PDB file of C-alpha atoms in Angstrom:
ATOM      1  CA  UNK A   1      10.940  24.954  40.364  1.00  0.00           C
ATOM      2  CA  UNK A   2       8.276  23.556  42.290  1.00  0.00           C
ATOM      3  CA  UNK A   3       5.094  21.749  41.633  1.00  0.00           C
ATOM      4  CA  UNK A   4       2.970  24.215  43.319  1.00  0.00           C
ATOM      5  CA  UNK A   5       4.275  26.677  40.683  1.00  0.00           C
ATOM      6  CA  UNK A   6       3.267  24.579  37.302  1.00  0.00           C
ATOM      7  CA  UNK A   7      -0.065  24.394  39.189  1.00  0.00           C
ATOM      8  CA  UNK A   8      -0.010  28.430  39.979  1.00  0.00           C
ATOM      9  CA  UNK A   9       1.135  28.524  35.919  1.00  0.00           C
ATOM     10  CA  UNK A  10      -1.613  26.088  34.609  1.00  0.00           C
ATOM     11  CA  UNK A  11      -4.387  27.754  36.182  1.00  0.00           C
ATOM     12  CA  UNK A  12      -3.817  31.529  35.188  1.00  0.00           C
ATOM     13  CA  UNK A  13      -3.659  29.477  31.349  1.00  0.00           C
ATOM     14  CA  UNK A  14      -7.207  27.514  32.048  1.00  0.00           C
ATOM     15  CA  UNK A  15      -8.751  30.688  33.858  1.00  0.00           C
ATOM     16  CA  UNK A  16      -7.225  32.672  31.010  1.00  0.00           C
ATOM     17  CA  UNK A  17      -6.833  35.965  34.118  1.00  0.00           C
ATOM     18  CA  UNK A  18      -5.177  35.810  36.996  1.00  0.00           C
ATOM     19  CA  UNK A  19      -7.882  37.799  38.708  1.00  0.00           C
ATOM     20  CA  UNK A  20      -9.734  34.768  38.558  1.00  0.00           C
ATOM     21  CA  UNK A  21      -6.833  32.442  38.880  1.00  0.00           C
ATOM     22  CA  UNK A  22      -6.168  34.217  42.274  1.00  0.00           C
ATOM     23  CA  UNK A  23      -9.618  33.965  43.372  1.00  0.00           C
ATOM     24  CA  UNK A  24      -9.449  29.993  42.346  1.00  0.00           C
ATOM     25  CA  UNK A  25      -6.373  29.266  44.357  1.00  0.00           C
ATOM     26  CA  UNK A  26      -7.097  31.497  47.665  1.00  0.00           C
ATOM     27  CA  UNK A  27      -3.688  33.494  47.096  1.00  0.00           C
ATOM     28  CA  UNK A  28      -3.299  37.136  45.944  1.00  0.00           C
ATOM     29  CA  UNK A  29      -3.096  38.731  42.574  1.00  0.00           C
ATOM     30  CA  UNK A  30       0.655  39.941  43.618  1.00  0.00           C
ATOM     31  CA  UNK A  31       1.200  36.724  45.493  1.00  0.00           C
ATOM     32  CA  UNK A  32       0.685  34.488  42.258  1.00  0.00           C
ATOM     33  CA  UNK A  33       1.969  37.066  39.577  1.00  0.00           C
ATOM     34  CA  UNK A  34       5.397  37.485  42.005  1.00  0.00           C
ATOM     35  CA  UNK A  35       5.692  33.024  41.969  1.00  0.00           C
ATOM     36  CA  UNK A  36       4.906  33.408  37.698  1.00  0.00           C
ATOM     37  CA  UNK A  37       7.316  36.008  37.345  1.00  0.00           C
ATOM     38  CA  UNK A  38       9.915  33.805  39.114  1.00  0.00           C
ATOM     39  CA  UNK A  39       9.323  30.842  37.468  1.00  0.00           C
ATOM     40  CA  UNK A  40       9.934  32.170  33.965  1.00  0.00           C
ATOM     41  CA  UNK A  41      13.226  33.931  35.978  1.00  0.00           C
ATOM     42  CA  UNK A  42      14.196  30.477  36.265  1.00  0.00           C
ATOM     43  CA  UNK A  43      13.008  29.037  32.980  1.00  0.00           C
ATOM     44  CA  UNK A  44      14.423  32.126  31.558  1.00  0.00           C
ATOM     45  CA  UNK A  45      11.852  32.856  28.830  1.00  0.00           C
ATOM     46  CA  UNK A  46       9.010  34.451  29.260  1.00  0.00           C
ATOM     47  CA  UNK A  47       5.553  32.259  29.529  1.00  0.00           C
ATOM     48  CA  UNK A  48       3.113  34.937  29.563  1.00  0.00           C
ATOM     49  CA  UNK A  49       2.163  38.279  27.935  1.00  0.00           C
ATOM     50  CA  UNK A  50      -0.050  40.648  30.494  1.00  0.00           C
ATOM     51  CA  UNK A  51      -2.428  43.552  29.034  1.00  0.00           C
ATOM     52  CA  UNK A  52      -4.546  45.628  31.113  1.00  0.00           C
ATOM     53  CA  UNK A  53      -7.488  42.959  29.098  1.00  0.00           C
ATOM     54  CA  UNK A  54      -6.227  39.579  28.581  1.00  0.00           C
ATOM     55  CA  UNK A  55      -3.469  37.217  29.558  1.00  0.00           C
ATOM     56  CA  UNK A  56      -1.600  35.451  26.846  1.00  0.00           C
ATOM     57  CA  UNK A  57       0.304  32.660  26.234  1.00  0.00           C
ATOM     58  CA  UNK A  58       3.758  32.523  24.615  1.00  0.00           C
ATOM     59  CA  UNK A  59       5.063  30.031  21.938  1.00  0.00           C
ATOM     60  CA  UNK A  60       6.921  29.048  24.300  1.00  0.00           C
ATOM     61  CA  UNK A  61       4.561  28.875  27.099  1.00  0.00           C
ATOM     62  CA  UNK A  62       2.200  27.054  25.287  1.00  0.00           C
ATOM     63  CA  UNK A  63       5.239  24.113  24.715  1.00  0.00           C
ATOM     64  CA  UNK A  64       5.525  24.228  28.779  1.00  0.00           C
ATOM     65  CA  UNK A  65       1.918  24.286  29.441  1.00  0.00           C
ATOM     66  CA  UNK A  66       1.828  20.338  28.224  1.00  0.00           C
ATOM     67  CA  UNK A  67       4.986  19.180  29.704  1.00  0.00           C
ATOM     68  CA  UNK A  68       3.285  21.121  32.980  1.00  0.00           C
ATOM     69  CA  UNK A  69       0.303  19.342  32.446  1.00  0.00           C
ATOM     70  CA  UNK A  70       1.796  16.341  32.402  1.00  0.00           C
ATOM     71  CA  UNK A  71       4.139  16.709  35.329  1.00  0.00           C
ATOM     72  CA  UNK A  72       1.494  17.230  37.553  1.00  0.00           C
ATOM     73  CA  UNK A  73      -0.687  14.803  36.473  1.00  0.00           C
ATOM     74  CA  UNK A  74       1.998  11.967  37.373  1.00  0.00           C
ATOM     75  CA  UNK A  75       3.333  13.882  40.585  1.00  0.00           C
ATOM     76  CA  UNK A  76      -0.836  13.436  41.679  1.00  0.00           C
ATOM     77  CA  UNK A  77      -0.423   9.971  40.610  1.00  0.00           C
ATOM     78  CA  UNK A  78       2.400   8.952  42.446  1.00  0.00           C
ATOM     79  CA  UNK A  79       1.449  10.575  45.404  1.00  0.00           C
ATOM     80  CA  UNK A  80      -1.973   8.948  45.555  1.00  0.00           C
ATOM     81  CA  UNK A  81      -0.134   5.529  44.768  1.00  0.00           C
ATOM     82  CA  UNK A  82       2.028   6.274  48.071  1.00  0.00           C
ATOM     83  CA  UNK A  83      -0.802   7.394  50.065  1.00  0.00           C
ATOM     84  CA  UNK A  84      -2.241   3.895  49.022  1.00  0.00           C
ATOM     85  CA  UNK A  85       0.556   2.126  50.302  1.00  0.00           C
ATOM     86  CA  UNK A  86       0.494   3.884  53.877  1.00  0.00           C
ATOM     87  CA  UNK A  87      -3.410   3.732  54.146  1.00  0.00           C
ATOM     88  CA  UNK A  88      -3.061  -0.161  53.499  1.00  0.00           C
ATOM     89  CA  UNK A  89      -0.843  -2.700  53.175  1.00  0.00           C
ATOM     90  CA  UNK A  90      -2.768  -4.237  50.093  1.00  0.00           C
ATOM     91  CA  UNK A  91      -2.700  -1.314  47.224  1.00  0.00           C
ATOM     92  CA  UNK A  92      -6.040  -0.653  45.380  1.00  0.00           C
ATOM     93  CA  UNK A  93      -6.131  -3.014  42.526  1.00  0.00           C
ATOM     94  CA  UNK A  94      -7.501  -0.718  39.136  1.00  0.00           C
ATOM     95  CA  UNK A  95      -9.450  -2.114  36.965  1.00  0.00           C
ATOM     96  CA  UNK A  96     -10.033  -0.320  33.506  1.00  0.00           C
ATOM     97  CA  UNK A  97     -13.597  -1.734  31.811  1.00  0.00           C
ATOM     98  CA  UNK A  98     -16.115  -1.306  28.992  1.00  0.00           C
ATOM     99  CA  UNK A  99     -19.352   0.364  30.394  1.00  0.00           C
ATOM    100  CA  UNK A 100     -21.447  -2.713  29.580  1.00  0.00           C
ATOM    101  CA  UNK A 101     -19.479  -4.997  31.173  1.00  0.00           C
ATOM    102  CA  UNK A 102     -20.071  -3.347  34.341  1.00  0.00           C
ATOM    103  CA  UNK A 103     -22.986  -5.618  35.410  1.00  0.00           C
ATOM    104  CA  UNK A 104     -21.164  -8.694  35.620  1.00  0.00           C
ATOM    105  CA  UNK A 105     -17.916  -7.958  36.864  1.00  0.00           C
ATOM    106  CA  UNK A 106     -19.701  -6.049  39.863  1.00  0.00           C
ATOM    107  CA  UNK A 107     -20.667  -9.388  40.837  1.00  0.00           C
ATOM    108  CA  UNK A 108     -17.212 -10.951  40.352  1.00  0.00           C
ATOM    109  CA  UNK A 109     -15.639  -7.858  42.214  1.00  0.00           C
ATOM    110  CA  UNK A 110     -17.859  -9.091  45.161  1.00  0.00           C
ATOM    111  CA  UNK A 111     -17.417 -12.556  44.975  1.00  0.00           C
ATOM    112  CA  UNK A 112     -13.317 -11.707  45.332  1.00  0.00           C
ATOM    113  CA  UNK A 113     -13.850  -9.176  48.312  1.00  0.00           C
ATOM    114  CA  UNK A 114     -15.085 -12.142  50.253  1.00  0.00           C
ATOM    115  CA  UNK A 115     -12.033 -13.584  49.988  1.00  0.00           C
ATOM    116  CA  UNK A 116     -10.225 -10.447  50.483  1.00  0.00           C
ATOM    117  CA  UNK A 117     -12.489  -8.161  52.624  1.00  0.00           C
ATOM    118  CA  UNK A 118      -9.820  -5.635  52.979  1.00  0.00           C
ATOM    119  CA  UNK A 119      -9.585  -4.843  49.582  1.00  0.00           C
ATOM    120  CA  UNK A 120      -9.771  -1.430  48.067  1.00  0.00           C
ATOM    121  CA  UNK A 121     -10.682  -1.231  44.024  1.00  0.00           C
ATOM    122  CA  UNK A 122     -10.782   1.536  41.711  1.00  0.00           C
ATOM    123  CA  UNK A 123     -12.634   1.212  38.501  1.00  0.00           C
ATOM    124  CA  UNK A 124     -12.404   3.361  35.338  1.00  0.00           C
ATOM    125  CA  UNK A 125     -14.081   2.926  32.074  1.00  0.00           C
ATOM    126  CA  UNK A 126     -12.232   2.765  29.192  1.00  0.00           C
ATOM    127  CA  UNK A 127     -12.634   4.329  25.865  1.00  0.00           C
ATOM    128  CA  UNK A 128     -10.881   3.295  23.122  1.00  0.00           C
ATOM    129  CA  UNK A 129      -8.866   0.114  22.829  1.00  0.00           C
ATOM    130  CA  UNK A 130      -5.451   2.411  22.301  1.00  0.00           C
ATOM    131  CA  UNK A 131      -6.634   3.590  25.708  1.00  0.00           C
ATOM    132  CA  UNK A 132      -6.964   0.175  27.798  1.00  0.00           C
ATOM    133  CA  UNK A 133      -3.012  -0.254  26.397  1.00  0.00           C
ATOM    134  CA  UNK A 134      -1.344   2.803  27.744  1.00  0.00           C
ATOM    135  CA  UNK A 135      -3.353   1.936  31.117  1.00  0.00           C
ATOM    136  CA  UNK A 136      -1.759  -1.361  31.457  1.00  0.00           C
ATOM    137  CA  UNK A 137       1.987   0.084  29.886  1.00  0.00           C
ATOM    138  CA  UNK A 138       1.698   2.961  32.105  1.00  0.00           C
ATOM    139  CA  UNK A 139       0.937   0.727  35.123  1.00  0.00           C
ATOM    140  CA  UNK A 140      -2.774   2.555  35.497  1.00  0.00           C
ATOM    141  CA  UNK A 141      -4.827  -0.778  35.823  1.00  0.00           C
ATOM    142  CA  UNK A 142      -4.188  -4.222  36.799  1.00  0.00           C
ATOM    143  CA  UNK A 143      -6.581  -5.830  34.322  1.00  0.00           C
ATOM    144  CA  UNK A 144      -8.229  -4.000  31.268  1.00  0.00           C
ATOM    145  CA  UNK A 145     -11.334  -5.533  29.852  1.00  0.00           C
ATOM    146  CA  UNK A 146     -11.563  -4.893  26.259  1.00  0.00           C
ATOM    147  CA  UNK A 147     -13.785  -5.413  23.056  1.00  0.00           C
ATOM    148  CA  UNK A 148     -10.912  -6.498  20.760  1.00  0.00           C
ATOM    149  CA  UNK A 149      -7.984  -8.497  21.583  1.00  0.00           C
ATOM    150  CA  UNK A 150      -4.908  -6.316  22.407  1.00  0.00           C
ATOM    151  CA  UNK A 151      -2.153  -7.670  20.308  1.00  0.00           C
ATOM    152  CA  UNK A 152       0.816  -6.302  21.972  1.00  0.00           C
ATOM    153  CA  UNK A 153       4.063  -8.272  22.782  1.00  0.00           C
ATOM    154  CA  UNK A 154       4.188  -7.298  26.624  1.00  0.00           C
ATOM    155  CA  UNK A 155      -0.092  -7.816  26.920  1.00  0.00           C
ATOM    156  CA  UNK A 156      -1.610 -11.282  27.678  1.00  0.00           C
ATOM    157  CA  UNK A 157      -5.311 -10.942  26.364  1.00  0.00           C
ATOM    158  CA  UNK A 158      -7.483 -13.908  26.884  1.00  0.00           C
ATOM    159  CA  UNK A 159     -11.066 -14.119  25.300  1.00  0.00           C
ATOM    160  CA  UNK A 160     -13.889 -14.472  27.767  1.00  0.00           C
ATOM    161  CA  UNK A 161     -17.239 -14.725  26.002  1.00  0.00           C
ATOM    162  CA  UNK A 162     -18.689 -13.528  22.765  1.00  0.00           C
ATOM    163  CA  UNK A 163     -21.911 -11.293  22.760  1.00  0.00           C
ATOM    164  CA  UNK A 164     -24.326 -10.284  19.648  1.00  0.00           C
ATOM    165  CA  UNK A 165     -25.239  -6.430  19.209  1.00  0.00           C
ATOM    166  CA  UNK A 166     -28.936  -5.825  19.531  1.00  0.00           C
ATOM    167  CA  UNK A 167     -31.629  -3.219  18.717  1.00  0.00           C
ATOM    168  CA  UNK A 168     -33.135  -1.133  21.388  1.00  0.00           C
ATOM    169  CA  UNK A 169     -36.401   0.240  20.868  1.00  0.00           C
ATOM    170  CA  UNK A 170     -39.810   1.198  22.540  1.00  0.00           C
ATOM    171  CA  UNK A 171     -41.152  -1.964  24.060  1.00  0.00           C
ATOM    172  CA  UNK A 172     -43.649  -3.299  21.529  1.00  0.00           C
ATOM    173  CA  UNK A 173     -42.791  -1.133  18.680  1.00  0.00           C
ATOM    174  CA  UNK A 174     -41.310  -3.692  16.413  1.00  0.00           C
ATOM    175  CA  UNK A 175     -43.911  -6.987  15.781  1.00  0.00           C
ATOM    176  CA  UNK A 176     -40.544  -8.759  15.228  1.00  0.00           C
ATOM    177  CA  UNK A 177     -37.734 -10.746  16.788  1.00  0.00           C
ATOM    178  CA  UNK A 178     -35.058  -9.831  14.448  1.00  0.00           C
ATOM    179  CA  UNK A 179     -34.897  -6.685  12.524  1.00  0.00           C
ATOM    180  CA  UNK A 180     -32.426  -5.116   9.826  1.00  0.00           C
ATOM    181  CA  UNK A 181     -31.474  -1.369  10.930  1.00  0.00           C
ATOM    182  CA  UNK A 182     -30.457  -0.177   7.630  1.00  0.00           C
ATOM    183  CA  UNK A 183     -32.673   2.500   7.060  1.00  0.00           C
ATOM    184  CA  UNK A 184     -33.737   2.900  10.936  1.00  0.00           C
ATOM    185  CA  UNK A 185     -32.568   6.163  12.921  1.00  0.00           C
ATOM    186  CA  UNK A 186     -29.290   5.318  15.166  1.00  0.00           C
ATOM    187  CA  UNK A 187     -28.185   6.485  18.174  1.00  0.00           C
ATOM    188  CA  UNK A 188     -24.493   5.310  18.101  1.00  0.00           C
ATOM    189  CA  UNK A 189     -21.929   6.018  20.392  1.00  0.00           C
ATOM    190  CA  UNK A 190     -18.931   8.553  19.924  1.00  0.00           C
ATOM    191  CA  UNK A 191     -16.532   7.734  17.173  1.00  0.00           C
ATOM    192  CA  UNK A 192     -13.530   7.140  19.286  1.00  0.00           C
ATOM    193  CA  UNK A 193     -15.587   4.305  21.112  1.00  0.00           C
ATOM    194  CA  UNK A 194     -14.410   0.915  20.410  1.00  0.00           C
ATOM    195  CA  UNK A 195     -18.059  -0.568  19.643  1.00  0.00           C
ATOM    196  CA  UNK A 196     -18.310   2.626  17.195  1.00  0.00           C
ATOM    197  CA  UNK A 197     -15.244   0.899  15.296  1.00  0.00           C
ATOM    198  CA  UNK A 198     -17.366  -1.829  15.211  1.00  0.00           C
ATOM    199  CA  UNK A 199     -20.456  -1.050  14.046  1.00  0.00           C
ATOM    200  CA  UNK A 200     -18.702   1.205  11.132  1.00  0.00           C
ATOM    201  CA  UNK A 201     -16.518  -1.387   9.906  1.00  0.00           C
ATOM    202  CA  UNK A 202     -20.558  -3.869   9.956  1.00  0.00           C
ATOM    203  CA  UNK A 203     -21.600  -1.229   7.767  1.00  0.00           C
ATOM    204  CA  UNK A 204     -18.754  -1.001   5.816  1.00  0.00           C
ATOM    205  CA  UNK A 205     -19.188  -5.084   5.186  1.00  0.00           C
ATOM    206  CA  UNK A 206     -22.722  -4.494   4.080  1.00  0.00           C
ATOM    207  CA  UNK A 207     -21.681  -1.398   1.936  1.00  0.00           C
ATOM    208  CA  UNK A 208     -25.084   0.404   3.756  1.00  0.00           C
ATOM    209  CA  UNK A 209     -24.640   4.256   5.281  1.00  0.00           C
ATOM    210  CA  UNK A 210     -26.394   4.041   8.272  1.00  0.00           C
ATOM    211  CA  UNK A 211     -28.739   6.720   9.176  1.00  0.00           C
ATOM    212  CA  UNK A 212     -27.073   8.309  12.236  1.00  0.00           C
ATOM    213  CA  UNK A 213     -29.668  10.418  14.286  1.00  0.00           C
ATOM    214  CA  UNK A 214     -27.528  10.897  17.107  1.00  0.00           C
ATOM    215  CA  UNK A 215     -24.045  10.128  18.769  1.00  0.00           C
ATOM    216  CA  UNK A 216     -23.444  10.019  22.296  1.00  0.00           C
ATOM    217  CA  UNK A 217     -20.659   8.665  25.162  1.00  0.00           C
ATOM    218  CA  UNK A 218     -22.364   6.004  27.302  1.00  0.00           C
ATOM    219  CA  UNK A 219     -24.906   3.127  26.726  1.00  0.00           C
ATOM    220  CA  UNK A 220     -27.078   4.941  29.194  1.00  0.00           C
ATOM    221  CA  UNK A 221     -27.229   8.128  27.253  1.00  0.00           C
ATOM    222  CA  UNK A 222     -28.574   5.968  24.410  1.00  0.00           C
ATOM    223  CA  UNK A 223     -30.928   4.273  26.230  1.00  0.00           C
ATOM    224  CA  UNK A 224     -32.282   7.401  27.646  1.00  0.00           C
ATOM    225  CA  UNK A 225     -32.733   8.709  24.060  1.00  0.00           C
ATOM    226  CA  UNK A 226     -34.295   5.437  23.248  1.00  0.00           C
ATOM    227  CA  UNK A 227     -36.905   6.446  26.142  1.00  0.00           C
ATOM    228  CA  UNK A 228     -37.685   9.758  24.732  1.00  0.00           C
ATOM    229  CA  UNK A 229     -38.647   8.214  21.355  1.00  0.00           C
ATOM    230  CA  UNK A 230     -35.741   9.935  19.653  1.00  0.00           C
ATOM    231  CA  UNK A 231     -34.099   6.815  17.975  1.00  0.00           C
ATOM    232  CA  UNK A 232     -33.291   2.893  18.298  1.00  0.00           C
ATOM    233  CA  UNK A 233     -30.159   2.147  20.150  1.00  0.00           C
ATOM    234  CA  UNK A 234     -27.536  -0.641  19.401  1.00  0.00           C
ATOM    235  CA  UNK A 235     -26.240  -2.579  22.711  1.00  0.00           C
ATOM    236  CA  UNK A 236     -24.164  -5.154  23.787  1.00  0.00           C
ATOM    237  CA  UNK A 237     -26.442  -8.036  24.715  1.00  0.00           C
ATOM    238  CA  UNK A 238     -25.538  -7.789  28.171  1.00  0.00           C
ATOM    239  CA  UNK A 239     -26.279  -4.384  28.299  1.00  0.00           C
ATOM    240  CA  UNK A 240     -29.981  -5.275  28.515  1.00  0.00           C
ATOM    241  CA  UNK A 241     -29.511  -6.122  31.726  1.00  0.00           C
ATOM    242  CA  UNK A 242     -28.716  -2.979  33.119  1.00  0.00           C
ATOM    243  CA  UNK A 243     -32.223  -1.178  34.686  1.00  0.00           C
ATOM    244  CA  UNK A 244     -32.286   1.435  32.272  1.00  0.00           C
ATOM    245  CA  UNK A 245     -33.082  -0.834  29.701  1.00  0.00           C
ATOM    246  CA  UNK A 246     -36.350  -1.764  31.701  1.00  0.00           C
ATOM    247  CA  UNK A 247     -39.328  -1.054  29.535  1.00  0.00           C
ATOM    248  CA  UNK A 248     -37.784  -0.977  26.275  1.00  0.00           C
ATOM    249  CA  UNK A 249     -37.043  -4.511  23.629  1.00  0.00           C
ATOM    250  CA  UNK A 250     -33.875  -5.872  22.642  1.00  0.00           C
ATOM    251  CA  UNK A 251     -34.389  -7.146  19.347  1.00  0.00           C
ATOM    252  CA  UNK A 252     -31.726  -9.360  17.491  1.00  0.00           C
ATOM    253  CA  UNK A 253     -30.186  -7.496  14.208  1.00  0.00           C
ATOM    254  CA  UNK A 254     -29.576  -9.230  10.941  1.00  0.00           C
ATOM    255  CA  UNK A 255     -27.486  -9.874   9.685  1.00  0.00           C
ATOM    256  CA  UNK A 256     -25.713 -11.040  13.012  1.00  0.00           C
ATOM    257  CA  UNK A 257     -23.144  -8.448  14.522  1.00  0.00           C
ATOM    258  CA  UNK A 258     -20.984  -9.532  17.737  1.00  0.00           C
ATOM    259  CA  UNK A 259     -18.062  -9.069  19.698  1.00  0.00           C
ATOM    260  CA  UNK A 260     -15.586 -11.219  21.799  1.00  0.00           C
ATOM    261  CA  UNK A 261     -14.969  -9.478  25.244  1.00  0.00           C
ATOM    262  CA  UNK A 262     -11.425 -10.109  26.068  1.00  0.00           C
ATOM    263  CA  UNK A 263      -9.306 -10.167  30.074  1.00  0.00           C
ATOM    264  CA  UNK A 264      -5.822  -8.231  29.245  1.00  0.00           C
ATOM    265  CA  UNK A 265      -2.977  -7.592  31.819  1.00  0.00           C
ATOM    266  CA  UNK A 266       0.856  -6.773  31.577  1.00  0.00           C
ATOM    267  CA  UNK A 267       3.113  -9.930  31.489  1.00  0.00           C
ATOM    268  CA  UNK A 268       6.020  -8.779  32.567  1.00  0.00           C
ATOM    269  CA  UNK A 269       4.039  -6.709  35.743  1.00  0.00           C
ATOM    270  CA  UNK A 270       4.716  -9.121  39.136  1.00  0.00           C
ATOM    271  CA  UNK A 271       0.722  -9.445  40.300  1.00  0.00           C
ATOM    272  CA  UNK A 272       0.700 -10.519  43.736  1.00  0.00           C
ATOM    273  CA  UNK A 273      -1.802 -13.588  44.624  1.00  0.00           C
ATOM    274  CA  UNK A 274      -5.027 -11.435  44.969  1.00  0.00           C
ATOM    275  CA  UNK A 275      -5.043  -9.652  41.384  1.00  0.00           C
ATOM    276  CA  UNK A 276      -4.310 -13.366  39.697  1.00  0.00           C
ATOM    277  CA  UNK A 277      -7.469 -14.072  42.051  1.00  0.00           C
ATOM    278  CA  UNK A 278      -9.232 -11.712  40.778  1.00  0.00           C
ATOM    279  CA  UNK A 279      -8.486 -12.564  36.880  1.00  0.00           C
ATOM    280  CA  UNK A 280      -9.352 -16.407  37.329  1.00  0.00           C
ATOM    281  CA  UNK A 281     -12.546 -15.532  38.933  1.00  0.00           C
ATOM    282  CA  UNK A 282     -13.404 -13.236  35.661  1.00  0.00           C
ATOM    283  CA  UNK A 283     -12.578 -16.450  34.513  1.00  0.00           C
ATOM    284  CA  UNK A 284     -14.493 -18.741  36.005  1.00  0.00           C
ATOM    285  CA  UNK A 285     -17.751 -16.557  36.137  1.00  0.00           C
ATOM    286  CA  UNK A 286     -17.861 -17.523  31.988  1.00  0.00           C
ATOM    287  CA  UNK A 287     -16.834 -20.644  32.185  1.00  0.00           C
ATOM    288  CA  UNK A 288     -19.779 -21.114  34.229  1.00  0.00           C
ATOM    289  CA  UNK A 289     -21.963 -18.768  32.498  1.00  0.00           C
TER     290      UNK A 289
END
């Protein structure tokens, strides 16, 4: 079995034809039906069902289609991890963050690649806190900057600085500094978003149902919406900084909602010199601050 056959497999399942498949993967029809066909020889259960209309997948197929999945995705893994190594001798350090924290650890990401000008990074947002975890058990980011303090036994998590949640609305709409959004329209993000958690368990506290308009993925969806005079957006104070906030207010919401942004990384993961660089400048930046 070979990994160029679970990819073969996976594709005639997402194109759902292997017309298509075929086309896709710059083989022939009898090429990739012939490397199927010996793959479920080998598994010795059948994967498939052909028709003269549609493809279908077995009970069993479907089972195999997941462990597939997952196969590949950690033979692409590993393989970009040892292209890393060859490429450089310092590995990319990952970094898994929170969209609105973005802003300021661009800045600290700079102020380490002066030290290290050689550096490579690679930066991925994360969702959900359950998310940032597995990144930092799985040994898929260096440093994960959460919303919530990851309490897990093999995770240091340190807490950096604490932020308020404001309203975002057309600039000058609101002849106010602090406003309650009650009974306002929301645009609130997705529910498996860690600031979603937040903002239902606020509501919860003041036993209100908020009056959800809209729910989208990113800040900068919101903000957009915000714009186009669709709803009022609640952001991370920092947030506000980003340019797509230009034009609009950030007004404070009462009562008070906040958040403590917190630096996690695996303790027993040996972090060469340059990562624990990076992590006390993340630091020192809100110390500073």
């Amino acid at each position: 079995m070979k990994i160029l056959q679970l990819e073969y497999f996976i594709t005639v399942v997402k194109q759902n034809s292997f017309t298509k498949a075929a086309d896709l993967l710059h083989i022939s029809q009898p090429s990739l039906t012939a490397s199927i066909k010996k793959l479920e020889d080998e598994l010795g259960y059948q994967l498939l069902t052909r028709t003269t209309k549609a493809v279908k997948i077995t009970e069993k197929g479907t089972l195999f289609y997941h462990y597939a999945t997952e196969l590949v995705q950690q033979y692409h893994q590993t393989v970009e991890k040892m292209y890393d190594l060859s490429f450089s001798q310092t590995p990319k350090i990952t970094i898994s963050l929170l969209e609105s924290t973005s802003q300021w650890m661009s800045t600290v990401i700079q102020q380490h690649r002066q030290q290290y000008d050689e550096q490579h990074y690679k930066v991925n947002e994360v969702l959900g806190l359950q998310d940032a975890v597995n990144m930092l058990l799985n040994y898929d980011a260096h440093i994960a900057i959460t919303n919530e303090e990851i309490r897990h036994e093999d995770v240091t998590s340190i807490p950096l600085y604490e932020e308020e949640y404001f309203l975002l609305a057309p600039m000058g709409q609101f002849n106010t500094k602090s406003i309650s959004i009650k009974d306002l329209p929301l645009i609130l993000p997705n529910q498996h978003y860690q600031v979603r958690k937040h903002l239902d368990d606020y509501f919860v506290r003041l036993d209100v149902r908020p009056n959800i308009v809209m729910e989208v993925d990113r800040f900068e969806a919101a903000t957009n919406f915000v714009h186009r005079g669709m709803g009022f957006a609640v952001i991370p104070r920092f947030y506000y900084q980003s340019y797509s906030t230009a034009h609009l207010d950030a007004l404070r919401i009462r009562p008070k909602i906040s958040r403590t942004i917190h630096l996690n990384y695996l303790k027993k993961r040996k972090h060469v010199a340059r990562v624990l660089s990076l992590i006390e400048l993340c630091q020192h930046y809100w110390m500073f601050e």
